[in-house]
Short mmCIF file of C-alpha atoms in Angstrom, two decimals:
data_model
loop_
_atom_site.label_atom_id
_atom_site.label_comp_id
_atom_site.label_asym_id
_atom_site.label_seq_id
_atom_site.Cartn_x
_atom_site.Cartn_y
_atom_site.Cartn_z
CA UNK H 160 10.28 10.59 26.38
CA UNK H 161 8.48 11.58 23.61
CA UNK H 162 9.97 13.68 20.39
CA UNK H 163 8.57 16.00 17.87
CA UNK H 164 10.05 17.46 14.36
CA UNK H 165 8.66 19.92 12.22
CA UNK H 166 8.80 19.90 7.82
CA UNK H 167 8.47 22.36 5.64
CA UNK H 168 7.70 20.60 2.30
CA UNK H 169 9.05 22.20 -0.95
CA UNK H 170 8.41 22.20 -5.05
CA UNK H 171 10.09 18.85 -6.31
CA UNK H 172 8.64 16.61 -2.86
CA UNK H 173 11.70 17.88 -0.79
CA UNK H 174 10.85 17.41 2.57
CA UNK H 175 12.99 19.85 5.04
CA UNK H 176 13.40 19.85 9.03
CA UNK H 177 12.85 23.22 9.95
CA UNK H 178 12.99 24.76 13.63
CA UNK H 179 9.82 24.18 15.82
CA UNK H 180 7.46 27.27 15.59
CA UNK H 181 3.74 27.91 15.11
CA UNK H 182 4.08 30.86 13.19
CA UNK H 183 5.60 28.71 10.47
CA UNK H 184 1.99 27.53 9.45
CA UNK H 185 1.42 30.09 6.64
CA UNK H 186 -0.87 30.24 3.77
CA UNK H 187 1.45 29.79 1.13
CA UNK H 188 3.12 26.87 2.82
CA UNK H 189 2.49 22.69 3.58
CA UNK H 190 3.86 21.82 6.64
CA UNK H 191 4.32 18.28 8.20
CA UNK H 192 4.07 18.36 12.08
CA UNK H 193 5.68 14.55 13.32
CA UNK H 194 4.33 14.02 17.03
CA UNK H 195 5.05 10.74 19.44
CA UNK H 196 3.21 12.30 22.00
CA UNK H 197 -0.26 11.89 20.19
CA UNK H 198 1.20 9.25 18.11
CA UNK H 199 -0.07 11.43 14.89
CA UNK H 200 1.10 12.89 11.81
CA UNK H 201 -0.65 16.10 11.27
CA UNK H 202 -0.24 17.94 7.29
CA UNK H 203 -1.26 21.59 7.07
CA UNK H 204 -2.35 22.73 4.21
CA UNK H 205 -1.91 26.76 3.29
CA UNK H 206 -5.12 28.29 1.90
CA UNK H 207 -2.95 29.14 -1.23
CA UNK H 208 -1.12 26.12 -2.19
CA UNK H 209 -2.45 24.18 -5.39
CA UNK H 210 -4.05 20.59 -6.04
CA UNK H 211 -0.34 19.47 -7.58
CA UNK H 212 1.53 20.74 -4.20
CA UNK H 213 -1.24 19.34 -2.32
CA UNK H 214 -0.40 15.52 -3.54
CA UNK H 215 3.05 16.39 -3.30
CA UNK H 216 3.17 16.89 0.67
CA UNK H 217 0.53 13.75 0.96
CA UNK H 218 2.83 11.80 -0.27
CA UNK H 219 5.81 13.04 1.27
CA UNK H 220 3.71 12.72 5.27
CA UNK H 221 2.38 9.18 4.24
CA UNK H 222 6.17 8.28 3.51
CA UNK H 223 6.91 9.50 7.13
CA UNK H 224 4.31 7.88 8.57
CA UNK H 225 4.96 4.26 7.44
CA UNK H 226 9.31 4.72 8.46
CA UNK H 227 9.94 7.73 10.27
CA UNK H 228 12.79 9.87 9.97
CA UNK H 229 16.08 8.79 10.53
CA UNK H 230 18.68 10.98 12.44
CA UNK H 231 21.88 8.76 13.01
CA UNK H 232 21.04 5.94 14.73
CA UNK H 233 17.94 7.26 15.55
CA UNK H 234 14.34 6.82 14.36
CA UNK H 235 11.82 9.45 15.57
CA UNK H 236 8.16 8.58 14.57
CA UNK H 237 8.60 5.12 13.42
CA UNK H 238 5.73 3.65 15.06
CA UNK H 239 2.73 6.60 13.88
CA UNK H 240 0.19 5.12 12.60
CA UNK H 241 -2.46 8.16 12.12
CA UNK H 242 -2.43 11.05 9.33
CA UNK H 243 -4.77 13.98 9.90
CA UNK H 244 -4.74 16.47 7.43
CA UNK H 245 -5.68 19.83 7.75
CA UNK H 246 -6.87 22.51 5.23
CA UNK H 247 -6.79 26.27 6.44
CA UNK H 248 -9.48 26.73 4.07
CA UNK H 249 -11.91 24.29 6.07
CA UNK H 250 -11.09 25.96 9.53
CA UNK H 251 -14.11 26.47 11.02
CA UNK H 252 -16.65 25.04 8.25
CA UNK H 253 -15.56 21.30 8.59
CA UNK H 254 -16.05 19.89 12.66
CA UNK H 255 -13.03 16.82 11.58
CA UNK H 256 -10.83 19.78 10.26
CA UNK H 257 -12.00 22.11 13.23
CA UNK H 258 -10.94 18.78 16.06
CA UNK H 259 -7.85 18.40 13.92
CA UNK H 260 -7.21 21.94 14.03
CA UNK H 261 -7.57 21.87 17.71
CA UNK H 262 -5.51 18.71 18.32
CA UNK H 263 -2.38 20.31 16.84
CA UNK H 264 -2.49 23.67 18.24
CA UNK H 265 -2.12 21.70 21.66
CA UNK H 266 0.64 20.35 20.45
CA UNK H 267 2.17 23.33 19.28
CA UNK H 268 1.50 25.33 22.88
CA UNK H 269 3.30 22.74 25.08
CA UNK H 270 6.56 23.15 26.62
CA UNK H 271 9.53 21.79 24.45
CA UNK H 272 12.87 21.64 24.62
CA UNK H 273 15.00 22.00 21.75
CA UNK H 274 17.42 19.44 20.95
CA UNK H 275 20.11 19.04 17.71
CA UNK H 276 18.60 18.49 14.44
CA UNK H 277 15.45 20.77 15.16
CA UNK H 278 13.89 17.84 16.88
CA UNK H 279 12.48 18.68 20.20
CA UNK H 280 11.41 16.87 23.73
CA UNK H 281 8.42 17.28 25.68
CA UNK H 282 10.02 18.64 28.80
CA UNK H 283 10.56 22.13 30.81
CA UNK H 284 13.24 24.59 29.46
CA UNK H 285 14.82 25.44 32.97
CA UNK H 286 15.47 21.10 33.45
CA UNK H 287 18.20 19.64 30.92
CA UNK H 288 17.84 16.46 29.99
CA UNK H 289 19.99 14.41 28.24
CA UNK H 290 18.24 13.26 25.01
CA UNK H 291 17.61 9.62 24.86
CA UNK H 292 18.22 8.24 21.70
CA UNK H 293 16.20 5.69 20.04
CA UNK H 294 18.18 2.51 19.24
CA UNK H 295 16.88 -0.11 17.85
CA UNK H 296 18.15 -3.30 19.22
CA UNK H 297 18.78 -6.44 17.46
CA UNK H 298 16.91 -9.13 18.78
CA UNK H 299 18.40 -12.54 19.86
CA UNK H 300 18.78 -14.94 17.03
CA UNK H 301 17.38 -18.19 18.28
CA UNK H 302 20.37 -21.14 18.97
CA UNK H 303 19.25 -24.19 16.44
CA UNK H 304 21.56 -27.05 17.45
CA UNK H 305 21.82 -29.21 14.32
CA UNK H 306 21.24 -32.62 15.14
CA UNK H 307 22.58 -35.04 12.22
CA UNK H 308 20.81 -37.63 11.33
CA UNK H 309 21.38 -41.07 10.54
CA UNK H 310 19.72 -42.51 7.55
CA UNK H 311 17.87 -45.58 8.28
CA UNK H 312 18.41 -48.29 5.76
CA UNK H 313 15.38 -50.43 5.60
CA UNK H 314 15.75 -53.91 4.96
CA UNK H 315 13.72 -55.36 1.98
CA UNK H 316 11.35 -57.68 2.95
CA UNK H 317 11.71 -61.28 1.00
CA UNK H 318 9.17 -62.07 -0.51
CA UNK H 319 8.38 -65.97 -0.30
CA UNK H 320 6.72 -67.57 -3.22
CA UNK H 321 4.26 -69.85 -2.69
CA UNK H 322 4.86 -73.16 -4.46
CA UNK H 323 2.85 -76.27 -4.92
CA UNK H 324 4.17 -79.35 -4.82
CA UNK H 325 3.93 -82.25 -6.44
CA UNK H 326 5.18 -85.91 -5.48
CA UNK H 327 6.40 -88.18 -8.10
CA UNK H 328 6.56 -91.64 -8.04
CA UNK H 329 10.01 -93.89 -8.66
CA UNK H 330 10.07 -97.75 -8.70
CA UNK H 331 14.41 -97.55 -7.30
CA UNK H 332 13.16 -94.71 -4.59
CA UNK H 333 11.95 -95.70 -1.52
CA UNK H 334 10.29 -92.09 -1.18
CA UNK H 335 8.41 -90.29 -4.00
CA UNK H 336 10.39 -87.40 -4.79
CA UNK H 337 8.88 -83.80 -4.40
CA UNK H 338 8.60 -81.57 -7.57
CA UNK H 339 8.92 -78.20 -6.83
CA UNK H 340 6.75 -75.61 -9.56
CA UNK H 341 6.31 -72.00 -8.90
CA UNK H 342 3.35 -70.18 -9.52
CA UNK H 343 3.91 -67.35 -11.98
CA UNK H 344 3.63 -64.19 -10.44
CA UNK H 345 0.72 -61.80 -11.82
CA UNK H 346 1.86 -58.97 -13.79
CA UNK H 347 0.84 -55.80 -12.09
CA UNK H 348 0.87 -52.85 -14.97
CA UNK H 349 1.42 -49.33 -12.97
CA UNK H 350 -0.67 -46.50 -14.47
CA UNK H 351 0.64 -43.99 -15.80
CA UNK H 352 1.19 -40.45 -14.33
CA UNK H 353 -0.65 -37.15 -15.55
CA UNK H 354 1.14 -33.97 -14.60
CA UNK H 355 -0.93 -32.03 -13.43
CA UNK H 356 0.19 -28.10 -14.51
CA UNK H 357 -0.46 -25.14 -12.24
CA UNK H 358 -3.25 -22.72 -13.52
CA UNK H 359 -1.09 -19.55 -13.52
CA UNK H 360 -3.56 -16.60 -13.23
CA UNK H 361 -2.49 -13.24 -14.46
CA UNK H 362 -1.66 -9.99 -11.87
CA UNK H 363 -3.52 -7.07 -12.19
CA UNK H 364 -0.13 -5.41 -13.73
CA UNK H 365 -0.01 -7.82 -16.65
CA UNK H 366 -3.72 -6.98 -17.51
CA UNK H 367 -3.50 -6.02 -20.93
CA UNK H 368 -5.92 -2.74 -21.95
CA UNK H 369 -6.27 -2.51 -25.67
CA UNK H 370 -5.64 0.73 -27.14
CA UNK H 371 -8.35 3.53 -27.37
CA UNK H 372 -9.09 4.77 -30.59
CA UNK H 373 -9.09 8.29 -31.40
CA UNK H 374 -12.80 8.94 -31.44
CA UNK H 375 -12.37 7.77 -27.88
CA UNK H 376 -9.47 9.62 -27.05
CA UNK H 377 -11.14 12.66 -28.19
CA UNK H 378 -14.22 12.13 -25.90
CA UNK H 379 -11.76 11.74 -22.61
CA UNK H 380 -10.32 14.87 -23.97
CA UNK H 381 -14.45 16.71 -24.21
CA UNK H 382 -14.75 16.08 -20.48
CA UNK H 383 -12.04 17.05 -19.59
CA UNK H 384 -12.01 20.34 -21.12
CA UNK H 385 -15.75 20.35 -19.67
CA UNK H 386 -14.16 20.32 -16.40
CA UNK H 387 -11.76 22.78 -16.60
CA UNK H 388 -14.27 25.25 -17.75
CA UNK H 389 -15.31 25.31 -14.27
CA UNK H 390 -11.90 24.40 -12.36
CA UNK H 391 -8.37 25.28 -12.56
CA UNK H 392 -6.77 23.20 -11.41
CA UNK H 393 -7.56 19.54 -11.48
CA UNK H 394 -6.13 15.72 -10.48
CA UNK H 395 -6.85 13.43 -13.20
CA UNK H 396 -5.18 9.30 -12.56
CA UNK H 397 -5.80 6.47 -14.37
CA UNK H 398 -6.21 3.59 -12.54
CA UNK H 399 -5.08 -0.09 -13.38
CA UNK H 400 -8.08 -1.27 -14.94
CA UNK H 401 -8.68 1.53 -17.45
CA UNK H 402 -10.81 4.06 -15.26
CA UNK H 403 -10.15 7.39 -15.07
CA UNK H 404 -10.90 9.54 -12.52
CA UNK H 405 -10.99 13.49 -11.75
CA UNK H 406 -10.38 15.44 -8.61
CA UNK H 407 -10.35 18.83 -7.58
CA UNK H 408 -9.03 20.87 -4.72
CA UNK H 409 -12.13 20.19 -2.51
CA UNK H 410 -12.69 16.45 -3.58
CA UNK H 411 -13.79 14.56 -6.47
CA UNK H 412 -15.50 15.52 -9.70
CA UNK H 413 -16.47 12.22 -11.21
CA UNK H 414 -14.78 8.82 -12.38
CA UNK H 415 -16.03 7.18 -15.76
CA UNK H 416 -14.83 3.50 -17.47
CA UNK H 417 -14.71 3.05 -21.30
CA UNK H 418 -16.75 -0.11 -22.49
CA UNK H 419 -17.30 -0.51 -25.73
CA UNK H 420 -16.44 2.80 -27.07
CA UNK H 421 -18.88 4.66 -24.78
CA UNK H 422 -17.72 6.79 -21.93
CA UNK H 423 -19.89 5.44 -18.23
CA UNK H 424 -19.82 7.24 -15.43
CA UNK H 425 -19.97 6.00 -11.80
CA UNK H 426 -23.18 6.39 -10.26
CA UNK H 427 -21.13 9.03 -7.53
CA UNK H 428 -19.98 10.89 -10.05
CA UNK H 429 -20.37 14.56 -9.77
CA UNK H 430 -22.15 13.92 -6.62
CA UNK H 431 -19.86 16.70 -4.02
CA UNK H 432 -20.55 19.67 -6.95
CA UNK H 433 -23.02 22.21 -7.64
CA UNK H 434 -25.77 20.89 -9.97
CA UNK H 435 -25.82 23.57 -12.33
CA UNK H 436 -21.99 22.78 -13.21
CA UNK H 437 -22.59 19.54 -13.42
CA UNK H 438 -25.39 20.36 -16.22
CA UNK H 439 -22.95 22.38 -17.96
CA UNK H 440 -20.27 20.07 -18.15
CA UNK H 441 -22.60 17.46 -19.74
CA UNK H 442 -23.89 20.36 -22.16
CA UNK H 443 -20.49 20.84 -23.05
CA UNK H 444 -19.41 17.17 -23.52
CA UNK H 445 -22.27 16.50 -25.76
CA UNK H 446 -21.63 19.69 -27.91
CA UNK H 447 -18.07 18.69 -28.86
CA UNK H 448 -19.14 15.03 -29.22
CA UNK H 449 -20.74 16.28 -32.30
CA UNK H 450 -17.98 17.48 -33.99
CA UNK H 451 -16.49 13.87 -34.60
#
């Protein structure tokens, strides 16, 4: 049987079961739909929620999606692989929101029963059915007999000299006698052993980025401000090698890298917004690079 939960995610990343009901995809709302039956994770996004509230509910459904959500022993959703996200303001002007849009209202028009902790079942109201919980069952630890081992002492192997001999002659002996000489063993020198030391390369964490000088600085700060002429409200990261990139509610602006006190943008940059703004954010940029 296959169980479904509904979230309504609030300001601070709180994400809260809430009962099972279509109406409860608002405008002014992100809502996290958890489905076994389609094996998906759907996030709807209201028309009026921000960029900042926006990452906030991403990262609260790709959390979900990778363990679930635990209710006693229970795990509902813990193998979901997919996330389709869905933004009111797209409905009906982008077809993978519009099939997205479609998938979940499916969902939302089947027959359910409700079950404790506003998780519900894919079955008829009029038949009860016990809820079947998902346990997860240890698996057998393999047996390993130890078997002890005897140490097998090896015998050193005697080494037999080879000697010449060498008869001298007596006048009282009837027999020469035999002279035994060994031949000197050679001298074998072992060489002597290099240590060989383990090239330890460095992780991308322990990269260090020098600090950016304040001419610099002030240049990051020009585009952004070039940006926000035109946007209000914008994503800016830095990633781990010094990039910086900018976002917007409908996708990205533009990502640029600092080398040697120049600001370079990608050759995507600016590439999903209207041309004229992109003209006047460069007019902008090189307006207040001129004051320093």
């Amino acid at each position: 049987m296959d169980y479904a939960l509904m979230f309504d995610v609030l300001e601070g990343g709180v994400s809260q079961p809430i009962a099972w009901d279509k109406n409860n995809l608002t405008n002014d709302r992100n809502i996290i739909i958890l489905d076994e039956g389609s094996s998906s994770l759907y996030l709807w996004h209201g028309s009026n929620q921000g960029l900042v509230a926006r990452r906030t509910a991403l990262r609260q459904a790709e959390s979900l999606k990778g363990h679930g959500f635990t209710v006693g022993k229970s795990i509902v959703g813990r193998d979901i692989k997919l996330l389709k996200e869905i933004d009111q303001r797209k409905i009906g002007r982008d077809p993978e929101t519009d099939r997205y849009n479609e998938e979940l209202q499916e969902v939302l028009n089947r027959e359910y029963k409700e079950l404790d902790n506003f998780i519900i079942s894919y079955a008829s109201k009029e038949i009860e059915t016990a809820p079947v919980k998902h346990e997860i069952k240890a698996e057998p630890k393999p047996i390993v007999e130890k078997v002890e081992r005897i140490p097998v002492v090896s015998q050193p192997k005697l080494q037999q000299t080879a000697k010449a001999e060498i008869t001298a002659a007596s006048e009282y002996d009837s027999e020469p006698k035999k002279i035994q000489i060994e031949k000197p063993k050679p001298i074998v020198e072992s060489e002597p052993k290099v240590e060989k030391k383990p090239v330890i390369m460095p992780k991308p964490s322990e990269i260090v980025i020098k600090p950016l000088g304040l001419s610099i600085q002030a240049k990051i700060g020009f585009v952004f401000m070039g940006i926000l002429d035109h946007y209000d409200d914008i994503w800016i990261s830095k990633k781990e090698d010094g990039a910086y990139a900018v976002e917007h509610m409908d996708g990205k602006v533009c990502e640029f890298t600092i080398s040697e006190g120049k600001i370079k943008f990608t050759a995507n940059s600016f590439a999903g917004i209207a041309t004229n703004v992109k003209t006047e954010i460069q007019k902008k940029f090189v307006e207040l690079s001129k004051l320093i």
